mmCIF file of C-alpha atoms in Angstrom:
data_model
loop_
_atom_site.group_PDB
_atom_site.id
_atom_site.type_symbol
_atom_site.label_atom_id
_atom_site.label_comp_id
_atom_site.label_asym_id
_atom_site.label_seq_id
_atom_site.Cartn_x
_atom_site.Cartn_y
_atom_site.Cartn_z
ATOM 1 C CA MET A 24 6.194 46.572 -32.907
ATOM 2 C CA ARG A 25 9.529 45.132 -34.043
ATOM 3 C CA LEU A 26 7.708 42.465 -36.044
ATOM 4 C CA LEU A 27 5.611 45.125 -37.722
ATOM 5 C CA TRP A 28 8.715 47.155 -38.557
ATOM 6 C CA ASN A 29 10.413 44.101 -40.097
ATOM 7 C CA ALA A 30 7.273 43.340 -42.103
ATOM 8 C CA VAL A 31 7.172 46.913 -43.411
ATOM 9 C CA MET A 32 10.863 46.743 -44.369
ATOM 10 C CA CYS A 33 10.368 43.390 -46.127
ATOM 11 C CA ALA A 34 7.424 44.813 -48.060
ATOM 12 C CA ALA A 35 9.487 47.880 -49.005
ATOM 13 C CA PHE A 36 12.337 45.668 -50.231
ATOM 14 C CA ALA A 37 9.969 43.458 -52.197
ATOM 15 C CA PHE A 38 8.422 46.534 -53.798
ATOM 16 C CA SER A 39 11.780 48.097 -54.674
ATOM 17 C CA PHE A 40 13.015 44.710 -55.959
ATOM 18 C CA GLY A 41 9.993 44.614 -58.267
ATOM 19 C CA ILE A 42 10.767 48.107 -59.515
ATOM 20 C CA CYS A 43 14.396 47.079 -60.001
ATOM 21 C CA LEU A 44 13.405 44.055 -62.100
ATOM 22 C CA PHE A 45 11.070 46.207 -64.185
ATOM 23 C CA LEU A 46 13.782 48.809 -64.812
ATOM 24 C CA PHE A 47 16.444 46.208 -65.663
ATOM 25 C CA ASN A 48 14.010 44.549 -68.031
ATOM 26 C CA ARG A 49 13.379 47.918 -69.651
ATOM 27 C CA ALA A 50 17.098 48.596 -69.903
ATOM 28 C CA SER A 51 17.796 45.287 -71.614
ATOM 29 C CA ARG A 52 15.014 45.668 -74.177
ATOM 30 C CA THR A 53 16.445 45.345 -77.636
ATOM 31 C CA GLU A 54 14.878 48.506 -79.029
ATOM 32 C CA ILE A 55 16.868 50.631 -76.595
ATOM 33 C CA LYS A 56 20.194 50.756 -78.400
ATOM 34 C CA ASN A 57 21.412 53.926 -76.793
ATOM 35 C CA ARG A 58 24.219 53.120 -74.359
ATOM 36 C CA LEU A 59 23.536 56.184 -72.233
ATOM 37 C CA GLN A 60 19.833 55.332 -71.959
ATOM 38 C CA LYS A 61 20.625 51.770 -70.886
ATOM 39 C CA LYS A 62 23.060 53.039 -68.298
ATOM 40 C CA ALA A 63 20.532 55.539 -66.943
ATOM 41 C CA TRP A 64 17.832 52.844 -66.532
ATOM 42 C CA LYS A 65 20.297 50.516 -64.787
ATOM 43 C CA ASP A 66 21.541 53.311 -62.520
ATOM 44 C CA LEU A 67 17.976 54.174 -61.629
ATOM 45 C CA ALA A 68 17.329 50.552 -60.688
ATOM 46 C CA ILE A 69 20.493 50.394 -58.600
ATOM 47 C CA GLY A 70 19.664 53.703 -56.922
ATOM 48 C CA LEU A 71 16.121 52.673 -56.068
ATOM 49 C CA PHE A 72 16.966 49.179 -54.936
ATOM 50 C CA GLY A 73 20.641 48.962 -53.932
ATOM 51 C CA GLY A 74 20.692 52.334 -52.190
ATOM 52 C CA PRO A 75 17.949 51.804 -49.605
ATOM 53 C CA ILE A 76 19.199 48.288 -48.871
ATOM 54 C CA SER A 77 22.770 49.452 -48.197
ATOM 55 C CA ILE A 78 21.486 52.269 -45.966
ATOM 56 C CA TYR A 79 19.245 49.839 -44.101
ATOM 57 C CA PHE A 80 22.089 47.421 -43.415
ATOM 58 C CA MET A 81 24.423 50.238 -42.422
ATOM 59 C CA VAL A 82 21.916 51.470 -39.869
ATOM 60 C CA LYS A 83 21.022 47.957 -38.801
ATOM 61 C CA THR A 84 24.608 46.793 -38.242
ATOM 62 C CA ASP A 85 25.292 50.018 -36.317
ATOM 63 C CA VAL A 86 28.948 50.373 -37.287
ATOM 64 C CA ARG A 87 31.102 51.654 -34.420
ATOM 65 C CA GLY A 88 34.751 52.146 -33.452
ATOM 66 C CA ILE A 89 37.365 50.930 -35.928
ATOM 67 C CA GLY A 90 34.650 49.656 -38.287
ATOM 68 C CA PHE A 91 33.352 53.181 -38.612
ATOM 69 C CA VAL A 92 36.834 54.535 -39.391
ATOM 70 C CA ILE A 93 37.370 51.835 -42.034
ATOM 71 C CA LEU A 94 33.999 52.633 -43.585
ATOM 72 C CA ALA A 95 34.804 56.363 -43.672
ATOM 73 C CA VAL A 96 38.215 55.654 -45.272
ATOM 74 C CA LEU A 97 36.611 53.384 -47.878
ATOM 75 C CA ILE A 98 34.109 56.125 -48.732
ATOM 76 C CA GLY A 99 36.982 58.600 -49.039
ATOM 77 C CA ILE A 100 38.855 56.281 -51.428
ATOM 78 C CA TRP A 101 35.664 55.706 -53.395
ATOM 79 C CA ILE A 102 35.151 59.451 -53.786
ATOM 80 C CA ALA A 103 38.753 60.205 -54.701
ATOM 81 C CA VAL A 104 39.735 57.292 -56.945
ATOM 82 C CA GLY A 105 36.565 55.400 -57.746
ATOM 83 C CA GLN A 106 34.833 58.338 -59.381
ATOM 84 C CA LEU A 107 37.740 58.936 -61.745
ATOM 85 C CA ILE A 108 38.058 55.287 -62.772
ATOM 86 C CA GLN A 109 34.312 54.866 -63.075
ATOM 87 C CA LYS A 110 33.953 58.009 -65.142
ATOM 88 C CA LYS A 111 36.509 56.797 -67.679
ATOM 89 C CA ARG A 112 34.754 53.436 -67.905
ATOM 90 C CA ILE A 113 31.330 55.024 -68.292
ATOM 91 C CA LEU A 114 32.379 57.479 -70.976
ATOM 92 C CA ARG A 115 34.070 54.789 -73.073
ATOM 93 C CA GLY A 116 31.930 53.960 -76.086
ATOM 94 C CA MET A 117 29.779 57.089 -75.872
ATOM 95 C CA ASP A 118 29.779 59.689 -78.598
ATOM 96 C CA GLU A 119 30.399 63.371 -77.853
ATOM 97 C CA ARG A 120 26.719 64.348 -77.461
ATOM 98 C CA GLU A 121 26.104 61.480 -75.028
ATOM 99 C CA LYS A 122 29.175 62.541 -73.066
ATOM 100 C CA PHE A 123 27.829 66.087 -73.031
ATOM 101 C CA LEU A 124 24.408 64.939 -71.732
ATOM 102 C CA TYR A 125 26.072 62.747 -69.120
ATOM 103 C CA GLU A 126 28.375 65.541 -67.945
ATOM 104 C CA ARG A 127 25.458 67.969 -67.709
ATOM 105 C CA ALA A 128 23.398 65.514 -65.649
ATOM 106 C CA LYS A 129 26.427 64.806 -63.466
ATOM 107 C CA MET A 130 26.944 68.515 -62.883
ATOM 108 C CA VAL A 131 23.317 68.951 -61.777
ATOM 109 C CA SER A 132 23.420 65.871 -59.548
ATOM 110 C CA ASP A 133 26.694 67.054 -57.957
ATOM 111 C CA SER A 134 25.018 70.390 -57.231
ATOM 112 C CA ILE A 135 22.027 68.592 -55.727
ATOM 113 C CA PHE A 136 24.366 66.509 -53.602
ATOM 114 C CA GLY A 137 26.438 69.474 -52.410
ATOM 115 C CA GLY A 138 23.408 71.643 -51.707
ATOM 116 C CA LEU A 139 21.454 68.957 -49.881
ATOM 117 C CA PHE A 140 24.409 67.640 -47.904
ATOM 118 C CA PHE A 141 25.543 70.998 -46.599
ATOM 119 C CA SER A 142 21.977 72.138 -45.937
ATOM 120 C CA CYS A 143 21.253 68.971 -43.977
ATOM 121 C CA LEU A 144 24.606 69.073 -42.198
ATOM 122 C CA PHE A 145 24.305 72.675 -41.057
ATOM 123 C CA GLY A 146 20.586 72.239 -40.494
ATOM 124 C CA LEU A 147 21.333 69.315 -38.221
ATOM 125 C CA PHE A 148 23.867 71.269 -36.155
ATOM 126 C CA PHE A 149 21.583 74.285 -36.044
ATOM 127 C CA TRP A 150 18.672 72.131 -34.931
ATOM 128 C CA ILE A 151 20.712 70.355 -32.238
ATOM 129 C CA GLY A 152 22.346 73.662 -31.223
ATOM 130 C CA GLY A 153 23.468 72.804 -27.693
ATOM 131 C CA LYS A 154 20.340 70.826 -26.933
ATOM 132 C CA GLY A 155 22.022 67.471 -27.106
ATOM 133 C CA GLN A 156 24.358 65.176 -28.971
ATOM 134 C CA VAL A 157 24.201 63.378 -32.249
ATOM 135 C CA ASP A 158 26.175 60.282 -33.161
ATOM 136 C CA VAL A 159 28.881 60.870 -35.746
ATOM 137 C CA SER A 160 27.555 57.917 -37.753
ATOM 138 C CA VAL A 161 24.449 59.985 -38.545
ATOM 139 C CA ILE A 162 26.611 62.166 -40.807
ATOM 140 C CA LEU A 163 27.793 59.066 -42.654
ATOM 141 C CA TYR A 164 24.241 57.800 -43.093
ATOM 142 C CA MET A 165 23.191 61.237 -44.241
ATOM 143 C CA PHE A 166 26.063 61.320 -46.742
ATOM 144 C CA PHE A 167 24.993 57.973 -48.193
ATOM 145 C CA ALA A 168 21.310 58.824 -48.290
ATOM 146 C CA ILE A 169 21.929 62.113 -50.115
ATOM 147 C CA ALA A 170 24.422 60.434 -52.488
ATOM 148 C CA ILE A 171 21.681 57.963 -53.431
ATOM 149 C CA VAL A 172 19.188 60.787 -54.004
ATOM 150 C CA ALA A 173 21.726 62.543 -56.244
ATOM 151 C CA HIS A 174 22.420 59.265 -58.086
ATOM 152 C CA ILE A 175 18.703 58.768 -58.770
ATOM 153 C CA ALA A 176 18.373 62.423 -59.817
ATOM 154 C CA GLN A 177 21.252 62.002 -62.290
ATOM 155 C CA SER A 178 19.604 58.986 -63.927
ATOM 156 C CA LEU A 179 16.272 60.798 -64.129
ATOM 157 C CA ILE A 180 17.883 63.905 -65.671
ATOM 158 C CA ILE A 181 19.559 61.777 -68.370
ATOM 159 C CA LEU A 182 16.305 59.948 -69.130
ATOM 160 C CA ILE A 183 14.308 63.198 -69.260
ATOM 161 C CA GLN A 184 16.859 64.811 -71.600
ATOM 162 C CA LEU A 185 16.780 61.793 -73.912
ATOM 163 C CA LYS A 186 12.984 61.642 -73.801
ATOM 164 C CA MET A 187 12.708 65.345 -74.672
ATOM 165 C CA GLU A 188 15.056 64.892 -77.621
ATOM 166 C CA GLN A 189 13.094 61.847 -78.750
ATOM 167 C CA SER A 190 9.792 63.716 -78.659
ATOM 168 C CA ASP A 191 11.395 66.570 -80.604
ATOM 169 C CA ALA A 192 12.549 64.080 -83.240
ATOM 170 C CA ASP A 193 9.035 62.572 -83.560
ATOM 171 C CA MET B 30 25.807 72.327 -76.349
ATOM 172 C CA PRO B 31 24.068 75.488 -77.657
ATOM 173 C CA THR B 32 24.347 76.005 -81.396
ATOM 174 C CA ASP B 33 24.964 79.791 -81.187
ATOM 175 C CA GLY B 34 23.724 80.549 -84.695
ATOM 176 C CA LEU B 35 25.292 77.513 -86.341
ATOM 177 C CA THR B 36 23.110 76.261 -89.185
ATOM 178 C CA ASN B 37 23.622 73.238 -91.405
ATOM 179 C CA ASN B 38 22.647 71.674 -94.733
ATOM 180 C CA ILE B 39 22.763 68.080 -93.591
ATOM 181 C CA ARG B 40 19.185 67.312 -94.635
ATOM 182 C CA ARG B 41 19.776 68.627 -98.172
ATOM 183 C CA LEU B 42 23.167 66.925 -98.445
ATOM 184 C CA ARG B 43 21.633 63.619 -97.376
ATOM 185 C CA PHE B 44 18.989 64.077 -100.059
ATOM 186 C CA ASP B 45 21.670 64.879 -102.654
ATOM 187 C CA ALA B 46 23.597 61.794 -101.604
ATOM 188 C CA GLY B 47 20.740 59.565 -102.730
ATOM 189 C CA GLU B 48 18.568 59.855 -99.605
ATOM 190 C CA MET B 49 21.348 58.732 -97.329
ATOM 191 C CA THR B 50 19.760 57.615 -94.059
ATOM 192 C CA GLN B 51 20.572 59.237 -90.749
ATOM 193 C CA GLN B 52 21.875 55.880 -89.555
ATOM 194 C CA ALA B 53 24.225 55.584 -92.544
ATOM 195 C CA LEU B 54 25.592 59.054 -91.863
ATOM 196 C CA ALA B 55 25.892 58.258 -88.152
ATOM 197 C CA ASP B 56 27.898 55.131 -88.955
ATOM 198 C CA LYS B 57 30.219 57.073 -91.251
ATOM 199 C CA ALA B 58 30.741 59.799 -88.640
ATOM 200 C CA SER B 59 31.087 57.270 -85.773
ATOM 201 C CA VAL B 60 28.252 58.703 -83.684
ATOM 202 C CA THR B 61 24.730 57.617 -82.773
ATOM 203 C CA ARG B 62 21.697 58.356 -84.943
ATOM 204 C CA GLN B 63 20.311 60.529 -82.137
ATOM 205 C CA THR B 64 23.365 62.767 -82.417
ATOM 206 C CA ILE B 65 22.813 63.216 -86.154
ATOM 207 C CA ILE B 66 19.138 64.044 -85.482
ATOM 208 C CA ALA B 67 20.132 66.639 -82.860
ATOM 209 C CA ILE B 68 22.710 68.238 -85.182
ATOM 210 C CA GLU B 69 20.348 68.228 -88.161
ATOM 211 C CA GLN B 70 17.640 69.938 -86.109
ATOM 212 C CA GLY B 71 20.114 72.544 -84.895
ATOM 213 C CA LYS B 72 19.835 71.443 -81.274
ATOM 214 C CA TYR B 73 23.455 70.434 -80.883
ATOM 215 C CA ALA B 74 26.629 72.043 -82.190
ATOM 216 C CA PRO B 75 29.166 69.360 -83.094
ATOM 217 C CA SER B 76 32.832 69.516 -82.184
ATOM 218 C CA LEU B 77 35.303 70.430 -84.915
ATOM 219 C CA PRO B 78 36.503 66.826 -85.472
ATOM 220 C CA LEU B 79 32.891 65.625 -85.818
ATOM 221 C CA ALA B 80 32.050 68.465 -88.200
ATOM 222 C CA PHE B 81 34.987 67.378 -90.373
ATOM 223 C CA ARG B 82 33.898 63.726 -90.238
ATOM 224 C CA ILE B 83 30.369 64.692 -91.354
ATOM 225 C CA ALA B 84 31.749 66.816 -94.192
ATOM 226 C CA LYS B 85 34.029 63.934 -95.204
ATOM 227 C CA ALA B 86 31.052 61.567 -95.256
ATOM 228 C CA PHE B 87 29.448 63.811 -97.899
ATOM 229 C CA GLY B 88 32.735 64.480 -99.691
ATOM 230 C CA VAL B 89 32.454 68.253 -99.264
ATOM 231 C CA ASN B 90 34.153 70.999 -97.231
ATOM 232 C CA VAL B 91 33.050 71.828 -93.692
ATOM 233 C CA GLU B 92 31.724 75.238 -94.725
ATOM 234 C CA ASP B 93 29.452 73.532 -97.257
ATOM 235 C CA VAL B 94 27.796 71.674 -94.382
ATOM 236 C CA PHE B 95 27.884 74.233 -91.572
ATOM 237 C CA GLN B 96 27.406 77.987 -91.702
ATOM 238 C CA LEU B 97 27.467 80.619 -89.006
ATOM 239 C CA ASP B 98 24.534 83.045 -89.022
ATOM 240 C CA GLU B 99 25.873 86.473 -88.131
#
């Protein structure tokens, strides 16, 4: 059973790695000159490939005790500081319309994240409701999983907006 | 950004400027060609600084490029 599980995971990684290569190749194509479009394709690749892998290893390593606290603190720092620094870096070199499209996609993805996270969190507690216990690490895994979904959604929203504009222009 | 009744003469001004390409205008206004396309089609309302840069690229006043339909 364990062997089968590992085989399934390996196949899933190989598949997502293939998708990642395809998306990176697409992002680096010379005809795509739009910085925002390139970023969206790369983010999509990272979300589809990097996200599941990090979740898998988090679950696999089964972080406990002080390791869990350190991980939670790192996530907190990432949310507080990382987002601000990253945002400045991302927006550099974009024109005002690209910034506007990015901000709009970010707003939607933040809403998706907030909505999903709180729904899942309260849903989880409601479902457990005195029937048993759940490990605190589940919340962390849930946070990561939903953050990845929101990240992928953001990339897709940017790409859809750009595609719609492109088709309008044609 | 919704245009809220903002119209423009960019297409005509480009024609008057010797068929200036969208890319040439984009380079002069320091934006991407896609942004010029969106503005020209009335799908995006530019900021005030960008509106001035576009007007400057044509050598006209802002109100000669953009008008507000009331």
